PDB file of C-alpha atoms in Angstrom:
ATOM      1  CA  MET A   1      14.166 113.882 -10.561  1.00  0.00           C
ATOM      2  CA  THR A   2      16.359 112.737 -14.179  1.00  0.00           C
ATOM      3  CA  THR A   3      20.079 112.006 -13.924  1.00  0.00           C
ATOM      4  CA  THR A   4      22.392 114.925 -16.079  1.00  0.00           C
ATOM      5  CA  GLY A   5      25.385 113.156 -17.215  1.00  0.00           C
ATOM      6  CA  THR A   6      28.478 114.465 -14.516  1.00  0.00           C
ATOM      7  CA  GLY A   7      25.586 111.853 -12.312  1.00  0.00           C
ATOM      8  CA  ALA A   8      23.704 114.397 -10.341  1.00  0.00           C
ATOM      9  CA  THR A   9      20.335 114.774  -9.999  1.00  0.00           C
ATOM     10  CA  ALA A  10      18.276 117.823 -11.563  1.00  0.00           C
ATOM     11  CA  PRO A  11      14.611 118.105 -11.161  1.00  0.00           C
ATOM     12  CA  SER A  12      12.749 116.945 -13.997  1.00  0.00           C
ATOM     13  CA  SER A  13       9.704 119.421 -15.238  1.00  0.00           C
ATOM     14  CA  ALA A  14       7.384 117.703 -12.215  1.00  0.00           C
ATOM     15  CA  ASP A  15       9.391 117.407 -10.082  1.00  0.00           C
ATOM     16  CA  VAL A  16      10.575 120.983  -9.756  1.00  0.00           C
ATOM     17  CA  GLY A  17       6.703 122.053  -9.003  1.00  0.00           C
ATOM     18  CA  ASP A  18       6.899 119.885  -5.678  1.00  0.00           C
ATOM     19  CA  MET A  19       9.717 121.930  -4.608  1.00  0.00           C
ATOM     20  CA  THR A  20       9.233 124.454  -2.068  1.00  0.00           C
ATOM     21  CA  ASP A  21      10.680 128.305  -1.873  1.00  0.00           C
ATOM     22  CA  ALA A  22      12.347 127.756   0.356  1.00  0.00           C
ATOM     23  CA  ALA A  23      14.639 125.104  -1.039  1.00  0.00           C
ATOM     24  CA  ALA A  24      15.209 126.474  -4.300  1.00  0.00           C
ATOM     25  CA  VAL A  25      16.137 129.941  -2.548  1.00  0.00           C
ATOM     26  CA  ALA A  26      18.847 127.245  -0.943  1.00  0.00           C
ATOM     27  CA  ASP A  27      20.205 126.037  -4.340  1.00  0.00           C
ATOM     28  CA  THR A  28      20.024 130.046  -5.348  1.00  0.00           C
ATOM     29  CA  VAL A  29      24.522 130.002  -6.250  1.00  0.00           C
ATOM     30  CA  THR A  30      25.170 133.883  -5.645  1.00  0.00           C
ATOM     31  CA  ASP A  31      28.262 135.657  -6.486  1.00  0.00           C
ATOM     32  CA  HIS A  32      29.069 136.112  -2.620  1.00  0.00           C
ATOM     33  CA  ASP A  33      29.109 131.943  -2.687  1.00  0.00           C
ATOM     34  CA  ARG A  34      31.381 132.901  -5.384  1.00  0.00           C
ATOM     35  CA  GLY A  35      33.954 134.984  -3.229  1.00  0.00           C
ATOM     36  CA  ILE A  36      32.617 138.501  -5.415  1.00  0.00           C
ATOM     37  CA  HIS A  37      32.199 140.395  -2.223  1.00  0.00           C
ATOM     38  CA  GLY A  38      30.050 143.425  -2.302  1.00  0.00           C
ATOM     39  CA  TYR A  39      33.133 146.492  -2.899  1.00  0.00           C
ATOM     40  CA  HIS A  40      34.180 144.403  -5.684  1.00  0.00           C
ATOM     41  CA  GLN A  41      31.640 146.771  -8.757  1.00  0.00           C
ATOM     42  CA  GLN A  42      33.715 149.734  -7.702  1.00  0.00           C
ATOM     43  CA  LYS A  43      37.573 148.358  -6.458  1.00  0.00           C
ATOM     44  CA  GLN A  44      39.204 150.878  -8.566  1.00  0.00           C
ATOM     45  CA  GLU A  45      37.756 153.756  -6.898  1.00  0.00           C
ATOM     46  CA  HIS A  46      38.350 152.808  -3.827  1.00  0.00           C
ATOM     47  CA  LEU A  47      41.633 151.476  -4.552  1.00  0.00           C
ATOM     48  CA  LYS A  48      42.236 155.044  -5.967  1.00  0.00           C
ATOM     49  CA  ARG A  49      40.534 156.313  -2.640  1.00  0.00           C
ATOM     50  CA  LEU A  50      42.548 154.640  -0.796  1.00  0.00           C
ATOM     51  CA  ARG A  51      46.361 156.107  -2.399  1.00  0.00           C
ATOM     52  CA  ARG A  52      44.745 159.335  -2.273  1.00  0.00           C
ATOM     53  CA  ILE A  53      44.186 158.941   2.076  1.00  0.00           C
ATOM     54  CA  GLU A  54      47.870 157.426   1.452  1.00  0.00           C
ATOM     55  CA  GLY A  55      49.821 160.489   0.788  1.00  0.00           C
ATOM     56  CA  GLN A  56      47.405 161.733   2.682  1.00  0.00           C
ATOM     57  CA  ILE A  57      48.882 160.423   5.388  1.00  0.00           C
ATOM     58  CA  ARG A  58      52.364 161.240   3.948  1.00  0.00           C
ATOM     59  CA  GLY A  59      51.777 164.426   3.822  1.00  0.00           C
ATOM     60  CA  LEU A  60      50.694 164.238   7.516  1.00  0.00           C
ATOM     61  CA  GLN A  61      54.597 162.594   8.553  1.00  0.00           C
ATOM     62  CA  ARG A  62      55.824 165.499   5.600  1.00  0.00           C
ATOM     63  CA  MET A  63      54.118 168.060   8.301  1.00  0.00           C
ATOM     64  CA  VAL A  64      55.534 166.670  11.095  1.00  0.00           C
ATOM     65  CA  ASP A  65      59.495 166.763   9.608  1.00  0.00           C
ATOM     66  CA  GLU A  66      58.864 169.777   8.449  1.00  0.00           C
ATOM     67  CA  ASP A  67      57.610 171.603  11.702  1.00  0.00           C
ATOM     68  CA  VAL A  68      54.370 172.751  10.619  1.00  0.00           C
ATOM     69  CA  TYR A  69      52.133 174.335  13.183  1.00  0.00           C
ATOM     70  CA  CYS A  70      51.014 172.448  14.591  1.00  0.00           C
ATOM     71  CA  ILE A  71      46.950 173.324  14.695  1.00  0.00           C
ATOM     72  CA  ASP A  72      48.042 172.974  10.518  1.00  0.00           C
ATOM     73  CA  ILE A  73      48.157 169.375  11.465  1.00  0.00           C
ATOM     74  CA  LEU A  74      45.486 169.184  13.249  1.00  0.00           C
ATOM     75  CA  THR A  75      43.397 170.992  10.107  1.00  0.00           C
ATOM     76  CA  GLN A  76      45.270 168.205   8.092  1.00  0.00           C
ATOM     77  CA  VAL A  77      44.550 164.588  10.002  1.00  0.00           C
ATOM     78  CA  SER A  78      40.798 166.047  10.794  1.00  0.00           C
ATOM     79  CA  ALA A  79      40.452 166.030   6.573  1.00  0.00           C
ATOM     80  CA  SER A  80      42.058 162.225   7.258  1.00  0.00           C
ATOM     81  CA  THR A  81      39.531 160.628   9.443  1.00  0.00           C
ATOM     82  CA  LYS A  82      37.159 162.346   7.617  1.00  0.00           C
ATOM     83  CA  ALA A  83      38.172 160.269   4.496  1.00  0.00           C
ATOM     84  CA  LEU A  84      38.649 157.318   5.662  1.00  0.00           C
ATOM     85  CA  GLN A  85      35.053 157.313   7.865  1.00  0.00           C
ATOM     86  CA  SER A  86      33.770 158.472   4.165  1.00  0.00           C
ATOM     87  CA  PHE A  87      35.695 155.070   2.921  1.00  0.00           C
ATOM     88  CA  ALA A  88      34.011 153.272   5.920  1.00  0.00           C
ATOM     89  CA  LEU A  89      31.271 154.393   4.935  1.00  0.00           C
ATOM     90  CA  GLN A  90      30.123 153.272   1.301  1.00  0.00           C
ATOM     91  CA  LEU A  91      31.759 150.060   2.566  1.00  0.00           C
ATOM     92  CA  LEU A  92      29.319 149.580   4.111  1.00  0.00           C
ATOM     93  CA  GLU A  93      26.789 150.169   2.151  1.00  0.00           C
ATOM     94  CA  GLU A  94      28.053 148.596  -0.231  1.00  0.00           C
ATOM     95  CA  HIS A  95      28.502 145.185   2.785  1.00  0.00           C
ATOM     96  CA  LEU A  96      24.677 145.357   3.595  1.00  0.00           C
ATOM     97  CA  ARG A  97      23.735 146.034  -0.722  1.00  0.00           C
ATOM     98  CA  HIS A  98      25.470 142.779  -1.185  1.00  0.00           C
ATOM     99  CA  CYS A  99      27.077 140.674   2.060  1.00  0.00           C
ATOM    100  CA  VAL A 100      23.786 140.754   4.432  1.00  0.00           C
ATOM    101  CA  ALA A 101      21.185 140.897   1.287  1.00  0.00           C
ATOM    102  CA  ASP A 102      22.660 137.966   0.009  1.00  0.00           C
ATOM    103  CA  ALA A 103      21.946 135.980   3.312  1.00  0.00           C
ATOM    104  CA  ALA A 104      18.319 137.819   3.997  1.00  0.00           C
ATOM    105  CA  VAL A 105      17.857 135.908   0.302  1.00  0.00           C
ATOM    106  CA  LYS A 106      18.681 132.788   1.813  1.00  0.00           C
ATOM    107  CA  GLY A 107      17.380 133.165   5.559  1.00  0.00           C
ATOM    108  CA  GLY A 108      18.230 130.952   8.077  1.00  0.00           C
ATOM    109  CA  ASP A 109      21.201 131.282  10.724  1.00  0.00           C
ATOM    110  CA  GLU A 110      22.916 132.904   8.089  1.00  0.00           C
ATOM    111  CA  ILE A 111      21.488 136.362   8.541  1.00  0.00           C
ATOM    112  CA  ASP A 112      21.777 136.698  11.906  1.00  0.00           C
ATOM    113  CA  ALA A 113      25.528 136.205  12.069  1.00  0.00           C
ATOM    114  CA  LYS A 114      25.388 139.160   8.408  1.00  0.00           C
ATOM    115  CA  VAL A 115      23.251 141.521  11.306  1.00  0.00           C
ATOM    116  CA  LYS A 116      25.393 140.990  13.571  1.00  0.00           C
ATOM    117  CA  GLU A 117      27.994 141.629  12.040  1.00  0.00           C
ATOM    118  CA  ALA A 118      27.352 144.386  10.685  1.00  0.00           C
ATOM    119  CA  THR A 119      26.150 145.906  13.995  1.00  0.00           C
ATOM    120  CA  GLN A 120      29.485 145.328  15.368  1.00  0.00           C
ATOM    121  CA  ALA A 121      30.914 147.175  12.624  1.00  0.00           C
ATOM    122  CA  ILE A 122      28.007 150.166  12.990  1.00  0.00           C
ATOM    123  CA  ALA A 123      29.660 150.493  17.269  1.00  0.00           C
ATOM    124  CA  ARG A 124      33.168 150.036  16.152  1.00  0.00           C
ATOM    125  CA  MET A 125      33.144 152.897  13.691  1.00  0.00           C
ATOM    126  CA  MET A 126      30.674 154.951  15.660  1.00  0.00           C
ATOM    127  CA  ARG A 127      33.660 154.641  18.539  1.00  0.00           C
ATOM    128  CA  THR A 128      36.282 156.700  16.711  1.00  0.00           C
TER     129      THR A 128
END
């Protein structure tokens, strides 16, 4: 091992060959470690989509306020629900690709926790 200017030890070229794959993976710093979530790349598109859904909900309020026929309101409720479900599914996919995949690379208890978390989220989505 060699010491860096900050006092930390860095592996020398001789030590690197001795490192196990597990140790190398454990030392890997990912976007997830930096607090960057799976949806980060599409954040602006997600916000735009949520604003559209928000507009649909406001439309529902207006329809009730204006005494629109109940079946027409139910049709709009269905469309709003589908839009939210579609958004949730996209977010879940990004969670699996980013957060769960990151935990899988690191292994250990973290992967079990992330899989359980994702499974619980799927179960909640299926109940609605």
